[in-house]
Amino acid sequence: MDAVNDWLLTWGDHLWTWIVLPVVVLLGLYFTVRSGVVQFRLIPEMFRTLTDKTPQTADGKPQSVSAFQAFTISAASRVGVGNIAGVGTAIAVGGPGAVFWMWVMAFVGGASSFIESSLAQLFKTRDRGSFRGGPARARQAAKHRDHLHDRR
């Protein structure tokens, strides 16, 4: 059993170090370039959107959550206890260099996150009065589109 465990640890380390991490970084850089550095370009739009007034009904009640409420809900769902503990552990183990690399990866990951969210909005569908979407539905919808498979 120890041999299987050692084999899994070795190959898992190789997979994450030599395949997954470079692919994530390269895709993030590709998305950054193709989106025109969306991480910085849309900052003014972000602040403008966060301060939008929530539409109200005739009797003055809000029709939905405000843009700021939607932002905080979204941020809370992305940042969990594991991420907070992971940052503390990384700083304790890696020192100040860990903070630098976390900022670099956050910048690169920002473009990937934007592309993922955009695809989720593009491929969402109406289902019984509400919307369904997300990365899995976007992949499923994209799989059935012929124009995405054209190789020029």
GROMACS .gro file of N, CA and C in nm:
model
  456
    1MET      N    1   0.081  -0.119   0.000
    1MET     CA    2   0.000   0.000   0.000
    1MET      C    3   0.086   0.126   0.000
    2ASP      N    4   0.201   0.119   0.068
    2ASP     CA    5   0.291   0.235   0.070
    2ASP      C    6   0.346   0.263  -0.069
    3ALA      N    7   0.368   0.159  -0.148
    3ALA     CA    8   0.420   0.178  -0.284
    3ALA      C    9   0.317   0.253  -0.369
    4VAL      N   10   0.190   0.218  -0.355
    4VAL     CA   11   0.085   0.286  -0.431
    4VAL      C   12   0.077   0.432  -0.388
    5ASN      N   13   0.083   0.456  -0.258
    5ASN     CA   14   0.080   0.592  -0.206
    5ASN      C   15   0.198   0.673  -0.258
    6ASP      N   16   0.317   0.616  -0.254
    6ASP     CA   17   0.435   0.686  -0.304
    6ASP      C   18   0.423   0.716  -0.453
    7TRP      N   19   0.372   0.620  -0.529
    7TRP     CA   20   0.354   0.639  -0.673
    7TRP      C   21   0.255   0.753  -0.700
    8LEU      N   22   0.142   0.752  -0.628
    8LEU     CA   23   0.042   0.858  -0.646
    8LEU      C   24   0.098   0.995  -0.609
    9LEU      N   25   0.172   1.004  -0.500
    9LEU     CA   26   0.232   1.131  -0.460
    9LEU      C   27   0.332   1.181  -0.563
   10THR      N   28   0.415   1.090  -0.613
   10THR     CA   29   0.516   1.129  -0.712
   10THR      C   30   0.451   1.178  -0.840
   11TRP      N   31   0.357   1.102  -0.892
   11TRP     CA   32   0.292   1.141  -1.018
   11TRP      C   33   0.201   1.262  -1.000
   12GLY      N   34   0.138   1.274  -0.884
   12GLY     CA   35   0.059   1.394  -0.857
   12GLY      C   36   0.145   1.519  -0.854
   13ASP      N   37   0.261   1.510  -0.791
   13ASP     CA   38   0.355   1.623  -0.789
   13ASP      C   39   0.400   1.660  -0.930
   14HIS      N   40   0.434   1.558  -1.009
   14HIS     CA   41   0.477   1.584  -1.148
   14HIS      C   42   0.363   1.645  -1.229
   15LEU      N   43   0.244   1.593  -1.213
   15LEU     CA   44   0.130   1.644  -1.289
   15LEU      C   45   0.106   1.791  -1.259
   16TRP      N   46   0.099   1.826  -1.130
   16TRP     CA   47   0.070   1.964  -1.092
   16TRP      C   48   0.186   2.058  -1.122
   17THR      N   49   0.309   2.011  -1.108
   17THR     CA   50   0.426   2.098  -1.130
   17THR      C   51   0.456   2.119  -1.277
   18TRP      N   52   0.450   2.014  -1.357
   18TRP     CA   53   0.498   2.022  -1.495
   18TRP      C   54   0.388   2.028  -1.600
   19ILE      N   55   0.263   2.005  -1.563
   19ILE     CA   56   0.156   2.009  -1.664
   19ILE      C   57   0.051   2.113  -1.627
   20VAL      N   58  -0.014   2.096  -1.513
   20VAL     CA   59  -0.127   2.181  -1.477
   20VAL      C   60  -0.086   2.327  -1.457
   21LEU      N   61   0.015   2.353  -1.379
   21LEU     CA   62   0.057   2.491  -1.352
   21LEU      C   63   0.100   2.564  -1.479
   22PRO      N   64   0.185   2.506  -1.564
   22PRO     CA   65   0.218   2.577  -1.688
   22PRO      C   66   0.097   2.601  -1.779
   23VAL      N   67   0.006   2.505  -1.787
   23VAL     CA   68  -0.114   2.523  -1.870
   23VAL      C   69  -0.199   2.637  -1.815
   24VAL      N   70  -0.219   2.642  -1.685
   24VAL     CA   71  -0.299   2.749  -1.624
   24VAL      C   72  -0.234   2.885  -1.648
   25VAL      N   73  -0.103   2.894  -1.631
   25VAL     CA   74  -0.033   3.021  -1.652
   25VAL      C   75  -0.039   3.062  -1.799
   26LEU      N   76  -0.013   2.970  -1.890
   26LEU     CA   77  -0.016   3.004  -2.032
   26LEU      C   78  -0.156   3.044  -2.078
   27LEU      N   79  -0.258   2.973  -2.033
   27LEU     CA   80  -0.394   3.013  -2.069
   27LEU      C   81  -0.429   3.149  -2.010
   28GLY      N   82  -0.389   3.173  -1.887
   28GLY     CA   83  -0.414   3.304  -1.825
   28GLY      C   84  -0.346   3.416  -1.901
   29LEU      N   85  -0.221   3.394  -1.944
   29LEU     CA   86  -0.151   3.496  -2.022
   29LEU      C   87  -0.218   3.514  -2.159
   30TYR      N   88  -0.260   3.405  -2.220
   30TYR     CA   89  -0.329   3.413  -2.349
   30TYR      C   90  -0.459   3.493  -2.334
   31PHE      N   91  -0.538   3.461  -2.231
   31PHE     CA   92  -0.663   3.534  -2.208
   31PHE      C   93  -0.636   3.681  -2.176
   32THR      N   94  -0.528   3.709  -2.104
   32THR     CA   95  -0.493   3.847  -2.073
   32THR      C   96  -0.466   3.926  -2.200
   33VAL      N   97  -0.387   3.869  -2.290
   33VAL     CA   98  -0.354   3.937  -2.415
   33VAL      C   99  -0.478   3.950  -2.504
   34ARG      N  100  -0.552   3.841  -2.521
   34ARG     CA  101  -0.669   3.842  -2.610
   34ARG      C  102  -0.781   3.932  -2.560
   35SER      N  103  -0.791   3.948  -2.428
   35SER     CA  104  -0.898   4.033  -2.374
   35SER      C  105  -0.854   4.178  -2.358
   36GLY      N  106  -0.732   4.210  -2.398
   36GLY     CA  107  -0.684   4.347  -2.386
   36GLY      C  108  -0.658   4.388  -2.242
   37VAL      N  109  -0.602   4.299  -2.163
   37VAL     CA  110  -0.571   4.320  -2.022
   37VAL      C  111  -0.697   4.366  -1.947
   38VAL      N  112  -0.798   4.280  -1.956
   38VAL     CA  113  -0.928   4.310  -1.899
   38VAL      C  114  -0.922   4.337  -1.748
   39GLN      N  115  -0.820   4.283  -1.681
   39GLN     CA  116  -0.808   4.302  -1.536
   39GLN      C  117  -0.795   4.450  -1.500
   40PHE      N  118  -0.731   4.529  -1.585
   40PHE     CA  119  -0.716   4.673  -1.558
   40PHE      C  120  -0.812   4.757  -1.641
   41ARG      N  121  -0.839   4.713  -1.762
   41ARG     CA  122  -0.919   4.793  -1.855
   41ARG      C  123  -1.059   4.819  -1.803
   42LEU      N  124  -1.120   4.725  -1.732
   42LEU     CA  125  -1.258   4.740  -1.688
   42LEU      C  126  -1.274   4.785  -1.542
   43ILE      N  127  -1.167   4.830  -1.479
   43ILE     CA  128  -1.178   4.878  -1.340
   43ILE      C  129  -1.274   4.996  -1.329
   44PRO      N  130  -1.267   5.099  -1.416
   44PRO     CA  131  -1.364   5.208  -1.405
   44PRO      C  132  -1.509   5.160  -1.422
   45GLU      N  133  -1.531   5.067  -1.514
   45GLU     CA  134  -1.666   5.013  -1.533
   45GLU      C  135  -1.713   4.936  -1.410
   46MET      N  136  -1.621   4.869  -1.343
   46MET     CA  137  -1.655   4.796  -1.221
   46MET      C  138  -1.708   4.892  -1.114
   47PHE      N  139  -1.637   5.002  -1.092
   47PHE     CA  140  -1.681   5.098  -0.991
   47PHE      C  141  -1.812   5.164  -1.031
   48ARG      N  142  -1.830   5.193  -1.160
   48ARG     CA  143  -1.955   5.253  -1.207
   48ARG      C  144  -2.072   5.157  -1.185
   49THR      N  145  -2.051   5.030  -1.215
   49THR     CA  146  -2.157   4.931  -1.199
   49THR      C  147  -2.191   4.908  -1.052
   50LEU      N  148  -2.090   4.907  -0.965
   50LEU     CA  149  -2.115   4.884  -0.823
   50LEU      C  150  -2.197   4.994  -0.759
   51THR      N  151  -2.194   5.113  -0.817
   51THR     CA  152  -2.269   5.224  -0.759
   51THR      C  153  -2.404   5.246  -0.826
   52ASP      N  154  -2.442   5.159  -0.920
   52ASP     CA  155  -2.575   5.170  -0.984
   52ASP      C  156  -2.685   5.155  -0.881
   53LYS      N  157  -2.794   5.226  -0.903
   53LYS     CA  158  -2.910   5.216  -0.814
   53LYS      C  159  -2.988   5.089  -0.848
   54THR      N  160  -3.041   5.025  -0.746
   54THR     CA  161  -3.122   4.906  -0.764
   54THR      C  162  -3.261   4.945  -0.814
   55PRO      N  163  -3.310   4.880  -0.921
   55PRO     CA  164  -3.446   4.911  -0.968
   55PRO      C  165  -3.548   4.884  -0.858
   56GLN      N  166  -3.650   4.970  -0.851
   56GLN     CA  167  -3.749   4.956  -0.745
   56GLN      C  168  -3.888   4.941  -0.806
   57THR      N  169  -3.976   4.876  -0.729
   57THR     CA  170  -4.115   4.861  -0.771
   57THR      C  171  -4.189   4.992  -0.749
   58ALA      N  172  -4.316   4.994  -0.786
   58ALA     CA  173  -4.397   5.116  -0.772
   58ALA      C  174  -4.411   5.158  -0.625
   59ASP      N  175  -4.409   5.060  -0.532
   59ASP     CA  176  -4.423   5.095  -0.391
   59ASP      C  177  -4.288   5.118  -0.323
   60GLY      N  178  -4.179   5.127  -0.400
   60GLY     CA  179  -4.050   5.164  -0.344
   60GLY      C  180  -3.963   5.051  -0.293
   61LYS      N  181  -4.006   4.927  -0.312
   61LYS     CA  182  -3.925   4.813  -0.267
   61LYS      C  183  -3.828   4.773  -0.378
   62PRO      N  184  -3.706   4.728  -0.340
   62PRO     CA  185  -3.611   4.687  -0.443
   62PRO      C  186  -3.661   4.563  -0.518
   63GLN      N  187  -3.642   4.562  -0.651
   63GLN     CA  188  -3.685   4.450  -0.732
   63GLN      C  189  -3.590   4.331  -0.720
   64SER      N  190  -3.465   4.358  -0.692
   64SER     CA  191  -3.365   4.251  -0.684
   64SER      C  192  -3.253   4.298  -0.591
   65VAL      N  193  -3.150   4.217  -0.583
   65VAL     CA  194  -3.034   4.257  -0.503
   65VAL      C  195  -2.958   4.366  -0.577
   66SER      N  196  -2.892   4.452  -0.502
   66SER     CA  197  -2.815   4.561  -0.564
   66SER      C  198  -2.689   4.502  -0.628
   67ALA      N  199  -2.624   4.582  -0.710
   67ALA     CA  200  -2.500   4.538  -0.773
   67ALA      C  201  -2.393   4.510  -0.668
   68PHE      N  202  -2.387   4.592  -0.564
   68PHE     CA  203  -2.290   4.569  -0.458
   68PHE      C  204  -2.320   4.440  -0.382
   69GLN      N  205  -2.448   4.413  -0.356
   69GLN     CA  206  -2.485   4.288  -0.289
   69GLN      C  207  -2.447   4.167  -0.376
   70ALA      N  208  -2.471   4.176  -0.505
   70ALA     CA  209  -2.434   4.067  -0.596
   70ALA      C  210  -2.283   4.046  -0.596
   71PHE      N  211  -2.207   4.156  -0.593
   71PHE     CA  212  -2.061   4.147  -0.588
   71PHE      C  213  -2.014   4.078  -0.461
   72THR      N  214  -2.069   4.118  -0.346
   72THR     CA  215  -2.024   4.058  -0.221
   72THR      C  216  -2.062   3.911  -0.212
   73ILE      N  217  -2.177   3.875  -0.265
   73ILE     CA  218  -2.217   3.733  -0.267
   73ILE      C  219  -2.121   3.654  -0.355
   74SER      N  220  -2.088   3.710  -0.471
   74SER     CA  221  -1.995   3.644  -0.563
   74SER      C  222  -1.857   3.629  -0.501
   75ALA      N  223  -1.808   3.735  -0.439
   75ALA     CA  224  -1.676   3.729  -0.376
   75ALA      C  225  -1.674   3.628  -0.262
   76ALA      N  226  -1.780   3.624  -0.184
   76ALA     CA  227  -1.787   3.528  -0.072
   76ALA      C  228  -1.789   3.385  -0.122
   77SER      N  229  -1.852   3.362  -0.237
   77SER     CA  230  -1.858   3.224  -0.288
   77SER      C  231  -1.724   3.180  -0.346
   78ARG      N  232  -1.641   3.275  -0.390
   78ARG     CA  233  -1.510   3.241  -0.447
   78ARG      C  234  -1.403   3.230  -0.339
   79VAL      N  235  -1.414   3.309  -0.235
   79VAL     CA  236  -1.312   3.309  -0.129
   79VAL      C  237  -1.368   3.231  -0.011
   80GLY      N  238  -1.308   3.121   0.018
   80GLY     CA  239  -1.355   3.039   0.130
   80GLY      C  240  -1.251   3.035   0.240
   81VAL      N  241  -1.280   2.960   0.343
   81VAL     CA  242  -1.189   2.948   0.457
   81VAL      C  243  -1.057   2.886   0.412
   82GLY      N  244  -1.062   2.791   0.318
   82GLY     CA  245  -0.940   2.729   0.268
   82GLY      C  246  -0.847   2.828   0.201
   83ASN      N  247  -0.904   2.922   0.126
   83ASN     CA  248  -0.820   3.023   0.062
   83ASN      C  249  -0.755   3.114   0.164
   84ILE      N  250  -0.830   3.151   0.266
   84ILE     CA  251  -0.775   3.240   0.370
   84ILE      C  252  -0.665   3.168   0.446
   85ALA      N  253  -0.688   3.043   0.485
   85ALA     CA  254  -0.586   2.965   0.555
   85ALA      C  255  -0.467   2.938   0.464
   86GLY      N  256  -0.493   2.917   0.334
   86GLY     CA  257  -0.384   2.893   0.239
   86GLY      C  258  -0.292   3.011   0.225
   87VAL      N  259  -0.347   3.131   0.224
   87VAL     CA  260  -0.265   3.252   0.215
   87VAL      C  261  -0.178   3.265   0.339
   88GLY      N  262  -0.237   3.246   0.455
   88GLY     CA  263  -0.159   3.254   0.579
   88GLY      C  264  -0.047   3.151   0.584
   89THR      N  265  -0.077   3.030   0.541
   89THR     CA  266   0.024   2.925   0.538
   89THR      C  267   0.133   2.957   0.438
   90ALA      N  268   0.095   3.004   0.319
   90ALA     CA  269   0.194   3.038   0.217
   90ALA      C  270   0.288   3.147   0.265
   91ILE      N  271   0.235   3.248   0.333
   91ILE     CA  272   0.320   3.357   0.384
   91ILE      C  273   0.411   3.305   0.494
   92ALA      N  274   0.357   3.220   0.580
   92ALA     CA  275   0.439   3.166   0.689
   92ALA      C  276   0.552   3.078   0.636
   93VAL      N  277   0.524   2.999   0.533
   93VAL     CA  278   0.624   2.907   0.480
   93VAL      C  279   0.714   2.976   0.377
   94GLY      N  280   0.655   3.056   0.289
   94GLY     CA  281   0.731   3.113   0.178
   94GLY      C  282   0.783   3.253   0.200
   95GLY      N  283   0.736   3.321   0.302
   95GLY     CA  284   0.784   3.457   0.328
   95GLY      C  285   0.727   3.558   0.230
   96PRO      N  286   0.793   3.673   0.217
   96PRO     CA  287   0.743   3.781   0.132
   96PRO      C  288   0.732   3.741  -0.016
   97GLY      N  289   0.817   3.651  -0.062
   97GLY     CA  290   0.811   3.608  -0.202
   97GLY      C  291   0.678   3.542  -0.235
   98ALA      N  292   0.618   3.478  -0.137
   98ALA     CA  293   0.489   3.414  -0.159
   98ALA      C  294   0.382   3.517  -0.192
   99VAL      N  295   0.388   3.633  -0.128
   99VAL     CA  296   0.291   3.739  -0.155
   99VAL      C  297   0.304   3.786  -0.300
  100PHE      N  298   0.428   3.805  -0.346
  100PHE     CA  299   0.451   3.846  -0.484
  100PHE      C  300   0.390   3.746  -0.582
  101TRP      N  301   0.417   3.618  -0.563
  101TRP     CA  302   0.367   3.518  -0.656
  101TRP      C  303   0.216   3.501  -0.647
  102MET      N  304   0.159   3.524  -0.530
  102MET     CA  305   0.012   3.521  -0.520
  102MET      C  306  -0.049   3.636  -0.600
  103TRP      N  307   0.013   3.754  -0.595
  103TRP     CA  308  -0.037   3.868  -0.674
  103TRP      C  309  -0.022   3.841  -0.823
  104VAL      N  310   0.090   3.783  -0.864
  104VAL     CA  311   0.111   3.751  -1.006
  104VAL      C  312   0.005   3.653  -1.053
  105MET      N  313  -0.017   3.548  -0.977
  105MET     CA  314  -0.116   3.447  -1.018
  105MET      C  315  -0.259   3.502  -1.010
  106ALA      N  316  -0.284   3.593  -0.917
  106ALA     CA  317  -0.416   3.656  -0.911
  106ALA      C  318  -0.439   3.741  -1.036
  107PHE      N  319  -0.337   3.812  -1.081
  107PHE     CA  320  -0.348   3.892  -1.203
  107PHE      C  321  -0.374   3.803  -1.324
  108VAL      N  322  -0.296   3.698  -1.338
  108VAL     CA  323  -0.313   3.606  -1.451
  108VAL      C  324  -0.447   3.535  -1.443
  109GLY      N  325  -0.485   3.495  -1.323
  109GLY     CA  326  -0.612   3.425  -1.305
  109GLY      C  327  -0.733   3.514  -1.325
  110GLY      N  328  -0.716   3.646  -1.311
  110GLY     CA  329  -0.826   3.739  -1.330
  110GLY      C  330  -0.883   3.731  -1.471
  111ALA      N  331  -0.796   3.721  -1.570
  111ALA     CA  332  -0.843   3.709  -1.709
  111ALA      C  333  -0.915   3.577  -1.730
  112SER      N  334  -0.863   3.470  -1.673
  112SER     CA  335  -0.929   3.339  -1.686
  112SER      C  336  -1.066   3.342  -1.621
  113SER      N  337  -1.076   3.406  -1.506
  113SER     CA  338  -1.204   3.417  -1.437
  113SER      C  339  -1.304   3.499  -1.519
  114PHE      N  340  -1.256   3.607  -1.580
  114PHE     CA  341  -1.343   3.690  -1.664
  114PHE      C  342  -1.395   3.610  -1.783
  115ILE      N  343  -1.308   3.536  -1.848
  115ILE     CA  344  -1.349   3.455  -1.964
  115ILE      C  345  -1.450   3.349  -1.920
  116GLU      N  346  -1.425   3.284  -1.808
  116GLU     CA  347  -1.517   3.181  -1.758
  116GLU      C  348  -1.654   3.241  -1.727
  117SER      N  349  -1.656   3.356  -1.661
  117SER     CA  350  -1.783   3.421  -1.628
  117SER      C  351  -1.856   3.468  -1.753
  118SER      N  352  -1.780   3.520  -1.850
  118SER     CA  353  -1.841   3.565  -1.975
  118SER      C  354  -1.905   3.449  -2.050
  119LEU      N  355  -1.836   3.336  -2.057
  119LEU     CA  356  -1.893   3.219  -2.124
  119LEU      C  357  -2.017   3.168  -2.051
  120ALA      N  358  -2.016   3.174  -1.919
  120ALA     CA  359  -2.134   3.132  -1.842
  120ALA      C  360  -2.253   3.222  -1.874
  121GLN      N  361  -2.231   3.353  -1.890
  121GLN     CA  362  -2.340   3.443  -1.925
  121GLN      C  363  -2.385   3.422  -2.069
  122LEU      N  364  -2.291   3.395  -2.157
  122LEU     CA  365  -2.323   3.375  -2.298
  122LEU      C  366  -2.409   3.251  -2.320
  123PHE      N  367  -2.381   3.145  -2.247
  123PHE     CA  368  -2.449   3.018  -2.269
  123PHE      C  369  -2.557   2.986  -2.166
  124LYS      N  370  -2.598   3.083  -2.085
  124LYS     CA  371  -2.704   3.055  -1.989
  124LYS      C  372  -2.837   3.039  -2.062
  125THR      N  373  -2.927   2.962  -2.002
  125THR     CA  374  -3.057   2.937  -2.063
  125THR      C  375  -3.166   2.963  -1.961
  126ARG      N  376  -3.284   2.997  -2.012
  126ARG     CA  377  -3.399   3.020  -1.925
  126ARG      C  378  -3.464   2.885  -1.894
  127ASP      N  379  -3.492   2.862  -1.766
  127ASP     CA  380  -3.551   2.736  -1.723
  127ASP      C  381  -3.657   2.764  -1.616
  128ARG      N  382  -3.783   2.750  -1.652
  128ARG     CA  383  -3.895   2.770  -1.558
  128ARG      C  384  -3.888   2.905  -1.488
  129GLY      N  385  -3.867   3.012  -1.564
  129GLY     CA  386  -3.869   3.146  -1.505
  129GLY      C  387  -3.739   3.192  -1.445
  130SER      N  388  -3.638   3.108  -1.442
  130SER     CA  389  -3.508   3.150  -1.391
  130SER      C  390  -3.402   3.109  -1.493
  131PHE      N  391  -3.278   3.137  -1.461
  131PHE     CA  392  -3.170   3.106  -1.553
  131PHE      C  393  -3.085   2.993  -1.500
  132ARG      N  394  -3.033   2.913  -1.592
  132ARG     CA  395  -2.937   2.809  -1.560
  132ARG      C  396  -2.812   2.834  -1.642
  133GLY      N  397  -2.698   2.812  -1.581
  133GLY     CA  398  -2.573   2.834  -1.653
  133GLY      C  399  -2.455   2.784  -1.574
  134GLY      N  400  -2.340   2.835  -1.609
  134GLY     CA  401  -2.218   2.796  -1.542
  134GLY      C  402  -2.121   2.732  -1.639
  135PRO      N  403  -1.999   2.702  -1.592
  135PRO     CA  404  -1.897   2.646  -1.680
  135PRO      C  405  -1.937   2.514  -1.746
  136ALA      N  406  -2.001   2.426  -1.672
  136ALA     CA  407  -2.038   2.296  -1.730
  136ALA      C  408  -2.141   2.315  -1.842
  137ARG      N  409  -2.238   2.400  -1.822
  137ARG     CA  410  -2.339   2.425  -1.926
  137ARG      C  411  -2.276   2.496  -2.046
  138ALA      N  412  -2.180   2.583  -2.022
  138ALA     CA  413  -2.112   2.651  -2.133
  138ALA      C  414  -2.034   2.550  -2.217
  139ARG      N  415  -1.965   2.457  -2.153
  139ARG     CA  416  -1.892   2.354  -2.228
  139ARG      C  417  -1.989   2.266  -2.306
  140GLN      N  418  -2.101   2.230  -2.243
  140GLN     CA  419  -2.199   2.146  -2.309
  140GLN      C  420  -2.259   2.217  -2.431
  141ALA      N  421  -2.291   2.345  -2.417
  141ALA     CA  422  -2.348   2.421  -2.528
  141ALA      C  423  -2.245   2.441  -2.639
  142ALA      N  424  -2.121   2.468  -2.601
  142ALA     CA  425  -2.016   2.492  -2.700
  142ALA      C  426  -1.984   2.365  -2.778
  143LYS      N  427  -1.999   2.251  -2.714
  143LYS     CA  428  -1.970   2.124  -2.779
  143LYS      C  429  -2.062   2.100  -2.899
  144HIS      N  430  -2.182   2.155  -2.894
  144HIS     CA  431  -2.280   2.132  -3.000
  144HIS      C  432  -2.283   2.243  -3.104
  145ARG      N  433  -2.190   2.335  -3.097
  145ARG     CA  434  -2.186   2.444  -3.196
  145ARG      C  435  -2.085   2.410  -3.303
  146ASP      N  436  -2.130   2.400  -3.426
  146ASP     CA  437  -2.043   2.362  -3.537
  146ASP      C  438  -1.937   2.466  -3.566
  147HIS      N  439  -1.971   2.595  -3.556
  147HIS     CA  440  -1.874   2.699  -3.592
  147HIS      C  441  -1.755   2.704  -3.498
  148LEU      N  442  -1.766   2.645  -3.380
  148LEU     CA  443  -1.653   2.642  -3.290
  148LEU      C  444  -1.553   2.534  -3.328
  149HIS      N  445  -1.597   2.439  -3.409
  149HIS     CA  446  -1.509   2.330  -3.449
  149HIS      C  447  -1.438   2.357  -3.581
  150ASP      N  448  -1.466   2.469  -3.645
  150ASP     CA  449  -1.399   2.502  -3.772
  150ASP      C  450  -1.252   2.525  -3.747
  151ARG      N  451  -1.170   2.459  -3.825
  151ARG     CA  452  -1.024   2.478  -3.816
  151ARG      C  453  -0.978   2.549  -3.942
  152ARG      N  454  -0.940   2.671  -3.930
  152ARG     CA  455  -0.898   2.748  -4.048
  152ARG      C  456  -0.751   2.756  -4.056
   0.00000   0.00000   0.00000
